[in-house]
Tab-separated table of C-alpha atoms in Angstrom:
chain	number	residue	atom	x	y	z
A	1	UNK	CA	118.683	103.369	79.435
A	2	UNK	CA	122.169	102.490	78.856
A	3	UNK	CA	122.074	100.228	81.968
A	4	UNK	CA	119.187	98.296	80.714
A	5	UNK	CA	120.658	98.045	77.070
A	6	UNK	CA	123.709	96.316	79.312
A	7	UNK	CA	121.232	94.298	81.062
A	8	UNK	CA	120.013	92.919	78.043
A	9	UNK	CA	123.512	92.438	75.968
A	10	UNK	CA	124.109	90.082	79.438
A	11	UNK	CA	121.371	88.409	79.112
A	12	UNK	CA	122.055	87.552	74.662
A	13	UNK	CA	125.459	86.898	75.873
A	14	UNK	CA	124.912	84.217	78.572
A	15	UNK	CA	122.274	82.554	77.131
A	16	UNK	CA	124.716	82.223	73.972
A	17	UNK	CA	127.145	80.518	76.528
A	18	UNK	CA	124.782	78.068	77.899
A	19	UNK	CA	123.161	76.880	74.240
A	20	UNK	CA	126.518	76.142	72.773
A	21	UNK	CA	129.538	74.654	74.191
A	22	UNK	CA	132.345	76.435	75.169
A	23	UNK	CA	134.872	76.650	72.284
A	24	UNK	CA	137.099	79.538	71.789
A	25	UNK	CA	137.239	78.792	68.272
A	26	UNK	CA	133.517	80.027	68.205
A	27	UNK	CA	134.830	82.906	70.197
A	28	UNK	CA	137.364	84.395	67.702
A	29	UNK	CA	138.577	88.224	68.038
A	30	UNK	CA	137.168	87.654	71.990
A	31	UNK	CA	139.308	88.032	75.115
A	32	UNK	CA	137.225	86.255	77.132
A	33	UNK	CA	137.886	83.274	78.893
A	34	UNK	CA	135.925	80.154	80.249
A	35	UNK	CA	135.154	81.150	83.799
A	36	UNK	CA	135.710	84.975	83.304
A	37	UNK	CA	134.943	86.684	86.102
A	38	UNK	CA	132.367	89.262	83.921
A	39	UNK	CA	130.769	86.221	83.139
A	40	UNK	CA	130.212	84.748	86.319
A	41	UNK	CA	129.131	88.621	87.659
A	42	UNK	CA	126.572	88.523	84.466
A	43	UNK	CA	125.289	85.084	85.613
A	44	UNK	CA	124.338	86.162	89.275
A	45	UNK	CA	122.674	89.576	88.147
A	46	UNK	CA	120.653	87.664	85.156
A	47	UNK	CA	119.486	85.090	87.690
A	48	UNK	CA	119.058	87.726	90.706
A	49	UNK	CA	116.937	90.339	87.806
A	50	UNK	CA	115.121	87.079	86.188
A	51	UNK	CA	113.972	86.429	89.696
A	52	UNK	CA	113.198	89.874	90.694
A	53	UNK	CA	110.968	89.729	87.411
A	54	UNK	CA	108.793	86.805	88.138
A	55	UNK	CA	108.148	87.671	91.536
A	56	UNK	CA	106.550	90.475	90.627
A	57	UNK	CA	104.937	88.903	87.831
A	58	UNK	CA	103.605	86.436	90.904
A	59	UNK	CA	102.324	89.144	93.011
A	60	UNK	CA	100.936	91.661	90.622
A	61	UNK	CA	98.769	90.344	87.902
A	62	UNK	CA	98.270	93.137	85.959
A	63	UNK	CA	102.178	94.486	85.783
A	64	UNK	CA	102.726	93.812	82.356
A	65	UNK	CA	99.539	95.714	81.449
A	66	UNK	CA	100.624	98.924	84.113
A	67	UNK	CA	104.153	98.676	82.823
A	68	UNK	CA	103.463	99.125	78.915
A	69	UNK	CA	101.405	101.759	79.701
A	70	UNK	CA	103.468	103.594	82.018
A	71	UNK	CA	106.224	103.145	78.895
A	72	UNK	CA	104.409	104.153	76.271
A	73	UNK	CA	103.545	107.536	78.532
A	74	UNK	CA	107.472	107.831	79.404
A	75	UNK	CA	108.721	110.771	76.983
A	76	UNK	CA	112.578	111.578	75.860
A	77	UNK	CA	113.194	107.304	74.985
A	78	UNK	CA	116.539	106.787	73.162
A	79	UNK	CA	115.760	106.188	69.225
A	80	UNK	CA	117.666	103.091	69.460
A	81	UNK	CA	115.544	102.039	72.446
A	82	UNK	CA	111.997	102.685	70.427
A	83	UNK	CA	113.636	100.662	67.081
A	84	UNK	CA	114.473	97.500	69.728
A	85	UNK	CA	111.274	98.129	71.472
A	86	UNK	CA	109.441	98.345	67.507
A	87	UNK	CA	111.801	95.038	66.446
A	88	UNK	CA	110.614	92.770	68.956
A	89	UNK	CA	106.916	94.537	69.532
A	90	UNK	CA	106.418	93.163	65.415
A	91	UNK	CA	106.792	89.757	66.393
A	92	UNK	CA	103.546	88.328	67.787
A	93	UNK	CA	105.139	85.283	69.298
A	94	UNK	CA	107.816	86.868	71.123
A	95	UNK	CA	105.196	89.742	72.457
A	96	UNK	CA	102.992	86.283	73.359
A	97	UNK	CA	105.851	84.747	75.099
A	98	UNK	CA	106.958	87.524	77.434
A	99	UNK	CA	103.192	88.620	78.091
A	100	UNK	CA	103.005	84.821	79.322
A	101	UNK	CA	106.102	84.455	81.074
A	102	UNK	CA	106.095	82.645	84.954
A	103	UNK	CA	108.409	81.187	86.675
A	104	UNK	CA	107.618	77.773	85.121
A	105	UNK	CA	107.862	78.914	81.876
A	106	UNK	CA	111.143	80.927	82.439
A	107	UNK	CA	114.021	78.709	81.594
A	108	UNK	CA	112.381	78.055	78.092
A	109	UNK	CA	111.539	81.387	77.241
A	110	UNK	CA	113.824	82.696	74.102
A	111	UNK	CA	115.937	86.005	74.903
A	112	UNK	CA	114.076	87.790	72.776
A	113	UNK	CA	111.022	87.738	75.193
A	114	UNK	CA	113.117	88.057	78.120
A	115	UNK	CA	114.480	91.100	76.595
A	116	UNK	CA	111.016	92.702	75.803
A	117	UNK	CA	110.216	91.738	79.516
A	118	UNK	CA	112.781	93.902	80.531
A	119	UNK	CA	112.159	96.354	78.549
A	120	UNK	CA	108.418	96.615	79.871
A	121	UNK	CA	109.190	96.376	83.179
A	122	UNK	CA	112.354	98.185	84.108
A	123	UNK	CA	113.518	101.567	83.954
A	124	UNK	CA	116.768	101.094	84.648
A	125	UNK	CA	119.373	98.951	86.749
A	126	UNK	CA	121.976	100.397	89.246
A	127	UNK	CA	124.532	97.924	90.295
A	128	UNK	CA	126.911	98.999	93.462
A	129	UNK	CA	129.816	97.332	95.292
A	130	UNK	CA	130.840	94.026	94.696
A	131	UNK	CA	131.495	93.634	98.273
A	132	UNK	CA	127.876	93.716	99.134
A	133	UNK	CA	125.365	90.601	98.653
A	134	UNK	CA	123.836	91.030	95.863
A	135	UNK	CA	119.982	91.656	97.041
A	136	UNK	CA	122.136	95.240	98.349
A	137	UNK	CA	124.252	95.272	95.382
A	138	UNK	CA	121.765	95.574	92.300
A	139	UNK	CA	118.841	98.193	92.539
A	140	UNK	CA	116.072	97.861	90.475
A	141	UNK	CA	114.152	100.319	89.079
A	142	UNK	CA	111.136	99.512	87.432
A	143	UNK	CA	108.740	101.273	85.443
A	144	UNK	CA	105.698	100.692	87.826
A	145	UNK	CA	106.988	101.511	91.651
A	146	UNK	CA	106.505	98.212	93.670
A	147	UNK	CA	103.509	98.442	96.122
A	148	UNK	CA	103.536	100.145	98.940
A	149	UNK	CA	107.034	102.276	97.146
A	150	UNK	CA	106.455	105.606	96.050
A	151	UNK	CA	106.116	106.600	92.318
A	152	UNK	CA	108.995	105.832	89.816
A	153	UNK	CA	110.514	108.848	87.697
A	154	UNK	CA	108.903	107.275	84.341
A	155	UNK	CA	105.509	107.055	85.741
C-alpha cells in the first residue's frame, strides 16, 4: 500500500510539473530543483507503469471488471486507502474516465482517473536497483495475476 500511495503522489506531482511552467516561485518551502534527479526517476517509472497499464488494458478486456472485484474481496485495506478509493469512486466522471482509459486516450486523462486506475489494478509496486533497466528494475504487482502467472496475494 504505501508503495502505491508513492506511486500515485508521483504521478499528482509530475503531472503538476508538466501543466505549469517551471517557476520556483510556485515551488516555495521546496528543495527541489529543475532537472532533479527524483524527478527524472518519477518520470521513467510513471511512463514505464502508465505503459504497463494500457497494455494490459489492450490484452485483457475485462481487467478493470476482474480487478475491482478482486479489490473489493481484498480484506485488511488501509483506512486512508478506502477514504481515497471512496473520494474518487463518488465522482462519476472520473470513475467514467479511468473505466475508459486506452492508450489513445491516456495523455488526456486527468490524474484523478489515472490514480483510480492504479488503484484498481495494482497491488503494489517494488522498485530495485537503479543499475538495472528499468523493465528489471520496477516489479509490478497487480491485483489480477497476468495470464499465464500464478495467483496474486490479494486475489
Amino acid at each position: 500500500m504505501p508503495e502505491a500511495m508513492w506511486l500515485t503522489a508521483c504521478f499528482a506531482a509530475t503531472h503538476w510539473a508538466r501543466m505549469a511552467e517551471y517557476d520556483p516561485q510556485e515551488m516555495e518551502g521546496s528543495e527541489a530543483t529543475h532537472g532533479d534527479h527524483a524527478s527524472i526517476g518519477a518520470d521513467i517509472l510513471e511512463d514505464y507503469v502508465l505503459e504497463q497499464i494500457v497494455d494490459r488494458l489492450e490484452v485483457e478486456n475485462d481487467i478493470m471488471a476482474r480487478s475491482i472485484e478482486a479489490a473489493r474481496a481484498a480484506s485488511g485495506f488501509d483506512p486512508n486507502f478506502l477514504d481515497e478509493l471512496g473520494t474518487l469512486e463518488s465522482n462519476p466522471d472520473i470513475v467514467s474516465e479511468a473505466m475508459a482509459l486506452t492508450r489513445t486516450n491516456l495523455a488526456q486523462a486527468s490524474s484523478e482517473a489515472l490514480r483510480l486506475t492504479i488503484l484498481y489494478l495494482i497491488d503494489h509496486i517494488l522498485v530495485g536497483a537503479p543499475s538495472l533497466p528499468v523493465d528489471e528494475q520496477v516489479t509490478i504487482r497487480w491485483r489480477v495475476s497476468e495470464p499465464g502467472q500464478g495467483l496474486m496475494a490479494s486475489e
